[in-house]
Amino acid sequence: MKEMFFMGGVLFMGILSILLIVMVSWIAYHLIGALFSNNTTLEKAIQKVGYGQSIGLFAMIIGIFGQLLGLFNMFSVLEQVGSISPSVIYGGIKVSMIPTFYGIIIYLLSILLRFVAGILIEKKLEKQGIL
């Protein structure tokens, strides 16, 4: 796993890891705040948790941007060198996909966390008799 992190590029994988931590922290903070607060409105709580999903979407876009930059660099090298074996090209494409996969995983996690947080907030509000 550590090898894939470094193969994907420390810059983009580091940014994605920071976004993962921020996204999980954001959703957890607002979910805990909504569950333990007595004056929470449903719309406001779900909206704040939804911002965490936006952070996950931003992570996916950063991952795709990392792949595009990796492909651009690979094609620049190919242009300078000339002919290269296809296995080297396929390896470059494989490595350029690592940030994209990581970004998509972060986005999927943000969708899952938002879904679970929404259910928990709605159940809490149903217990209070608001819904």
mmCIF file of N, CA, C and O in Angstrom, residues 60-111:
data_model
loop_
_atom_site.group_PDB
_atom_site.id
_atom_site.type_symbol
_atom_site.label_atom_id
_atom_site.label_comp_id
_atom_site.label_asym_id
_atom_site.label_seq_id
_atom_site.Cartn_x
_atom_site.Cartn_y
_atom_site.Cartn_z
ATOM 1 N N MET A 60 -12.093 13.615 -5.600
ATOM 2 C CA MET A 60 -12.147 12.855 -6.849
ATOM 3 C C MET A 60 -11.647 13.696 -8.021
ATOM 4 O O MET A 60 -10.911 13.205 -8.880
ATOM 5 N N ILE A 61 -12.014 14.956 -8.049
ATOM 6 C CA ILE A 61 -11.561 15.837 -9.130
ATOM 7 C C ILE A 61 -10.051 16.027 -9.064
ATOM 8 O O ILE A 61 -9.367 16.031 -10.094
ATOM 9 N N ILE A 62 -9.505 16.166 -7.864
ATOM 10 C CA ILE A 62 -8.045 16.287 -7.705
ATOM 11 C C ILE A 62 -7.366 15.013 -8.197
ATOM 12 O O ILE A 62 -6.317 15.057 -8.848
ATOM 13 N N GLY A 63 -7.950 13.841 -7.918
ATOM 14 C CA GLY A 63 -7.390 12.582 -8.404
ATOM 15 C C GLY A 63 -7.379 12.512 -9.931
ATOM 16 O O GLY A 63 -6.398 12.075 -10.537
ATOM 17 N N ILE A 64 -8.465 12.938 -10.554
ATOM 18 C CA ILE A 64 -8.518 12.946 -12.018
ATOM 19 C C ILE A 64 -7.504 13.935 -12.576
ATOM 20 O O ILE A 64 -6.830 13.655 -13.575
ATOM 21 N N PHE A 65 -7.366 15.086 -11.925
ATOM 22 C CA PHE A 65 -6.375 16.070 -12.350
ATOM 23 C C PHE A 65 -4.963 15.496 -12.247
ATOM 24 O O PHE A 65 -4.131 15.712 -13.125
ATOM 25 N N GLY A 66 -4.702 14.735 -11.177
ATOM 26 C CA GLY A 66 -3.397 14.084 -11.035
ATOM 27 C C GLY A 66 -3.134 13.096 -12.157
ATOM 28 O O GLY A 66 -2.019 12.997 -12.663
ATOM 29 N N GLN A 67 -4.165 12.351 -12.552
ATOM 30 C CA GLN A 67 -3.993 11.405 -13.657
ATOM 31 C C GLN A 67 -3.717 12.152 -14.962
ATOM 32 O O GLN A 67 -2.843 11.740 -15.741
ATOM 33 N N LEU A 68 -4.435 13.226 -15.205
ATOM 34 C CA LEU A 68 -4.223 13.980 -16.442
ATOM 35 C C LEU A 68 -2.812 14.556 -16.511
ATOM 36 O O LEU A 68 -2.179 14.530 -17.571
ATOM 37 N N LEU A 69 -2.318 15.058 -15.383
ATOM 38 C CA LEU A 69 -0.940 15.569 -15.380
ATOM 39 C C LEU A 69 0.073 14.448 -15.588
ATOM 40 O O LEU A 69 1.077 14.629 -16.284
ATOM 41 N N GLY A 70 -0.199 13.286 -14.994
ATOM 42 C CA GLY A 70 0.689 12.141 -15.187
ATOM 43 C C GLY A 70 0.706 11.690 -16.640
ATOM 44 O O GLY A 70 1.770 11.399 -17.204
ATOM 45 N N LEU A 71 -0.458 11.642 -17.265
ATOM 46 C CA LEU A 71 -0.515 11.269 -18.686
ATOM 47 C C LEU A 71 0.163 12.297 -19.562
ATOM 48 O O LEU A 71 0.856 11.959 -20.531
ATOM 49 N N PHE A 72 -0.015 13.575 -19.231
ATOM 50 C CA PHE A 72 0.634 14.631 -20.003
ATOM 51 C C PHE A 72 2.152 14.501 -19.931
ATOM 52 O O PHE A 72 2.847 14.605 -20.955
ATOM 53 N N ASN A 73 2.666 14.250 -18.735
ATOM 54 C CA ASN A 73 4.113 14.068 -18.582
ATOM 55 C C ASN A 73 4.597 12.827 -19.326
ATOM 56 O O ASN A 73 5.655 12.847 -19.956
ATOM 57 N N MET A 74 3.816 11.745 -19.274
ATOM 58 C CA MET A 74 4.201 10.524 -19.969
ATOM 59 C C MET A 74 4.251 10.756 -21.480
ATOM 60 O O MET A 74 5.202 10.355 -22.151
ATOM 61 N N PHE A 75 3.257 11.433 -22.012
ATOM 62 C CA PHE A 75 3.241 11.688 -23.455
ATOM 63 C C PHE A 75 4.342 12.663 -23.869
ATOM 64 O O PHE A 75 4.878 12.572 -24.979
ATOM 65 N N SER A 76 4.708 13.578 -22.990
ATOM 66 C CA SER A 76 5.826 14.477 -23.280
ATOM 67 C C SER A 76 7.132 13.704 -23.391
ATOM 68 O O SER A 76 7.951 13.951 -24.287
ATOM 69 N N VAL A 77 7.339 12.763 -22.485
ATOM 70 C CA VAL A 77 8.543 11.932 -22.533
ATOM 71 C C VAL A 77 8.524 11.054 -23.778
ATOM 72 O O VAL A 77 9.554 10.890 -24.454
ATOM 73 N N LEU A 78 7.370 10.491 -24.101
ATOM 74 C CA LEU A 78 7.265 9.663 -25.310
ATOM 75 C C LEU A 78 7.584 10.467 -26.558
ATOM 76 O O LEU A 78 8.219 9.960 -27.491
ATOM 77 N N GLU A 79 7.163 11.694 -26.592
ATOM 78 C CA GLU A 79 7.421 12.554 -27.745
ATOM 79 C C GLU A 79 8.915 12.818 -27.900
ATOM 80 O O GLU A 79 9.441 12.827 -29.014
ATOM 81 N N GLN A 80 9.618 12.999 -26.798
ATOM 82 C CA GLN A 80 11.048 13.277 -26.843
ATOM 83 C C GLN A 80 11.858 12.039 -27.191
ATOM 84 O O GLN A 80 12.811 12.101 -27.951
ATOM 85 N N VAL A 81 11.471 10.894 -26.631
ATOM 86 C CA VAL A 81 12.263 9.680 -26.804
ATOM 87 C C VAL A 81 12.017 9.053 -28.164
ATOM 88 O O VAL A 81 12.936 8.565 -28.814
ATOM 89 N N GLY A 82 10.804 9.025 -28.584
ATOM 90 C CA GLY A 82 10.483 8.381 -29.862
ATOM 91 C C GLY A 82 9.768 7.074 -29.626
ATOM 92 O O GLY A 82 8.651 7.046 -29.143
ATOM 93 N N SER A 83 10.424 5.973 -29.967
ATOM 94 C CA SER A 83 9.758 4.673 -29.833
ATOM 95 C C SER A 83 10.112 4.037 -28.488
ATOM 96 O O SER A 83 11.260 3.991 -28.074
ATOM 97 N N ILE A 84 9.072 3.555 -27.831
ATOM 98 C CA ILE A 84 9.204 2.877 -26.537
ATOM 99 C C ILE A 84 8.316 1.643 -26.598
ATOM 100 O O ILE A 84 7.293 1.633 -27.286
ATOM 101 N N SER A 85 8.703 0.618 -25.868
ATOM 102 C CA SER A 85 7.906 -0.606 -25.875
ATOM 103 C C SER A 85 6.535 -0.348 -25.256
ATOM 104 O O SER A 85 6.401 0.472 -24.344
ATOM 105 N N PRO A 86 5.532 -1.049 -25.745
ATOM 106 C CA PRO A 86 4.183 -0.851 -25.206
ATOM 107 C C PRO A 86 4.066 -1.153 -23.715
ATOM 108 O O PRO A 86 3.247 -0.546 -23.033
ATOM 109 N N SER A 87 4.867 -2.067 -23.199
ATOM 110 C CA SER A 87 4.765 -2.394 -21.777
ATOM 111 C C SER A 87 5.138 -1.190 -20.903
ATOM 112 O O SER A 87 4.567 -1.011 -19.827
ATOM 113 N N VAL A 88 6.065 -0.362 -21.352
ATOM 114 C CA VAL A 88 6.433 0.837 -20.605
ATOM 115 C C VAL A 88 5.276 1.836 -20.636
ATOM 116 O O VAL A 88 4.953 2.476 -19.623
ATOM 117 N N ILE A 89 4.618 1.952 -21.780
ATOM 118 C CA ILE A 89 3.466 2.855 -21.901
ATOM 119 C C ILE A 89 2.335 2.385 -20.998
ATOM 120 O O ILE A 89 1.724 3.182 -20.283
ATOM 121 N N TYR A 90 2.057 1.083 -21.015
ATOM 122 C CA TYR A 90 0.988 0.542 -20.177
ATOM 123 C C TYR A 90 1.307 0.733 -18.700
ATOM 124 O O TYR A 90 0.413 1.013 -17.887
ATOM 125 N N GLY A 91 2.559 0.586 -18.345
ATOM 126 C CA GLY A 91 2.965 0.813 -16.961
ATOM 127 C C GLY A 91 2.753 2.259 -16.548
ATOM 128 O O GLY A 91 2.325 2.541 -15.427
ATOM 129 N N GLY A 92 3.048 3.192 -17.461
ATOM 130 C CA GLY A 92 2.827 4.609 -17.172
ATOM 131 C C GLY A 92 1.356 4.931 -17.000
ATOM 132 O O GLY A 92 0.969 5.708 -16.113
ATOM 133 N N ILE A 93 0.521 4.326 -17.835
ATOM 134 C CA ILE A 93 -0.918 4.542 -17.711
ATOM 135 C C ILE A 93 -1.425 3.961 -16.392
ATOM 136 O O ILE A 93 -2.244 4.572 -15.693
ATOM 137 N N LYS A 94 -0.911 2.784 -16.033
ATOM 138 C CA LYS A 94 -1.321 2.143 -14.773
ATOM 139 C C LYS A 94 -0.966 3.021 -13.575
ATOM 140 O O LYS A 94 -1.786 3.224 -12.681
ATOM 141 N N VAL A 95 0.225 3.569 -13.574
ATOM 142 C CA VAL A 95 0.663 4.408 -12.457
ATOM 143 C C VAL A 95 -0.146 5.706 -12.412
ATOM 144 O O VAL A 95 -0.482 6.198 -11.335
ATOM 145 N N SER A 96 -0.497 6.235 -13.587
ATOM 146 C CA SER A 96 -1.259 7.490 -13.593
ATOM 147 C C SER A 96 -2.676 7.312 -13.070
ATOM 148 O O SER A 96 -3.324 8.288 -12.703
ATOM 149 N N MET A 97 -3.164 6.077 -13.008
ATOM 150 C CA MET A 97 -4.529 5.833 -12.533
ATOM 151 C C MET A 97 -4.632 5.750 -11.012
ATOM 152 O O MET A 97 -5.739 5.814 -10.473
ATOM 153 N N ILE A 98 -3.523 5.644 -10.317
ATOM 154 C CA ILE A 98 -3.556 5.469 -8.861
ATOM 155 C C ILE A 98 -4.237 6.646 -8.155
ATOM 156 O O ILE A 98 -5.127 6.435 -7.332
ATOM 157 N N PRO A 99 -3.892 7.917 -8.465
ATOM 158 C CA PRO A 99 -4.598 9.020 -7.789
ATOM 159 C C PRO A 99 -6.090 9.058 -8.113
ATOM 160 O O PRO A 99 -6.901 9.425 -7.261
ATOM 161 N N THR A 100 -6.448 8.656 -9.319
ATOM 162 C CA THR A 100 -7.864 8.644 -9.673
ATOM 163 C C THR A 100 -8.619 7.618 -8.852
ATOM 164 O O THR A 100 -9.711 7.901 -8.337
ATOM 165 N N PHE A 101 -8.062 6.427 -8.700
ATOM 166 C CA PHE A 101 -8.706 5.406 -7.881
ATOM 167 C C PHE A 101 -8.840 5.880 -6.439
ATOM 168 O O PHE A 101 -9.889 5.702 -5.807
ATOM 169 N N TYR A 102 -7.801 6.485 -5.916
ATOM 170 C CA TYR A 102 -7.822 6.961 -4.539
ATOM 171 C C TYR A 102 -8.883 8.052 -4.373
ATOM 172 O O TYR A 102 -9.636 8.061 -3.398
ATOM 173 N N GLY A 103 -8.961 8.968 -5.320
ATOM 174 C CA GLY A 103 -9.969 10.025 -5.272
ATOM 175 C C GLY A 103 -11.381 9.473 -5.353
ATOM 176 O O GLY A 103 -12.285 9.936 -4.651
ATOM 177 N N ILE A 104 -11.592 8.463 -6.192
ATOM 178 C CA ILE A 104 -12.923 7.853 -6.310
ATOM 179 C C ILE A 104 -13.295 7.131 -5.019
ATOM 180 O O ILE A 104 -14.446 7.200 -4.567
ATOM 181 N N ILE A 105 -12.339 6.454 -4.412
ATOM 182 C CA ILE A 105 -12.602 5.772 -3.141
ATOM 183 C C ILE A 105 -12.985 6.789 -2.062
ATOM 184 O O ILE A 105 -13.917 6.561 -1.279
ATOM 185 N N ILE A 106 -12.303 7.922 -2.030
ATOM 186 C CA ILE A 106 -12.630 8.967 -1.060
ATOM 187 C C ILE A 106 -14.038 9.494 -1.310
ATOM 188 O O ILE A 106 -14.825 9.696 -0.381
ATOM 189 N N TYR A 107 -14.396 9.695 -2.582
ATOM 190 C CA TYR A 107 -15.735 10.190 -2.896
ATOM 191 C C TYR A 107 -16.804 9.175 -2.507
ATOM 192 O O TYR A 107 -17.838 9.538 -1.943
ATOM 193 N N LEU A 108 -16.567 7.912 -2.801
ATOM 194 C CA LEU A 108 -17.540 6.885 -2.422
ATOM 195 C C LEU A 108 -17.705 6.809 -0.905
ATOM 196 O O LEU A 108 -18.818 6.628 -0.395
ATOM 197 N N LEU A 109 -16.609 6.961 -0.178
ATOM 198 C CA LEU A 109 -16.682 6.976 1.279
ATOM 199 C C LEU A 109 -17.491 8.176 1.768
ATOM 200 O O LEU A 109 -18.286 8.057 2.713
ATOM 201 N N SER A 110 -17.318 9.320 1.120
ATOM 202 C CA SER A 110 -18.083 10.506 1.526
ATOM 203 C C SER A 110 -19.577 10.312 1.280
ATOM 204 O O SER A 110 -20.402 10.760 2.084
ATOM 205 N N ILE A 111 -19.937 9.647 0.186
ATOM 206 C CA ILE A 111 -21.351 9.360 -0.081
ATOM 207 C C ILE A 111 -21.905 8.433 0.999
ATOM 208 O O ILE A 111 -22.998 8.652 1.528
#
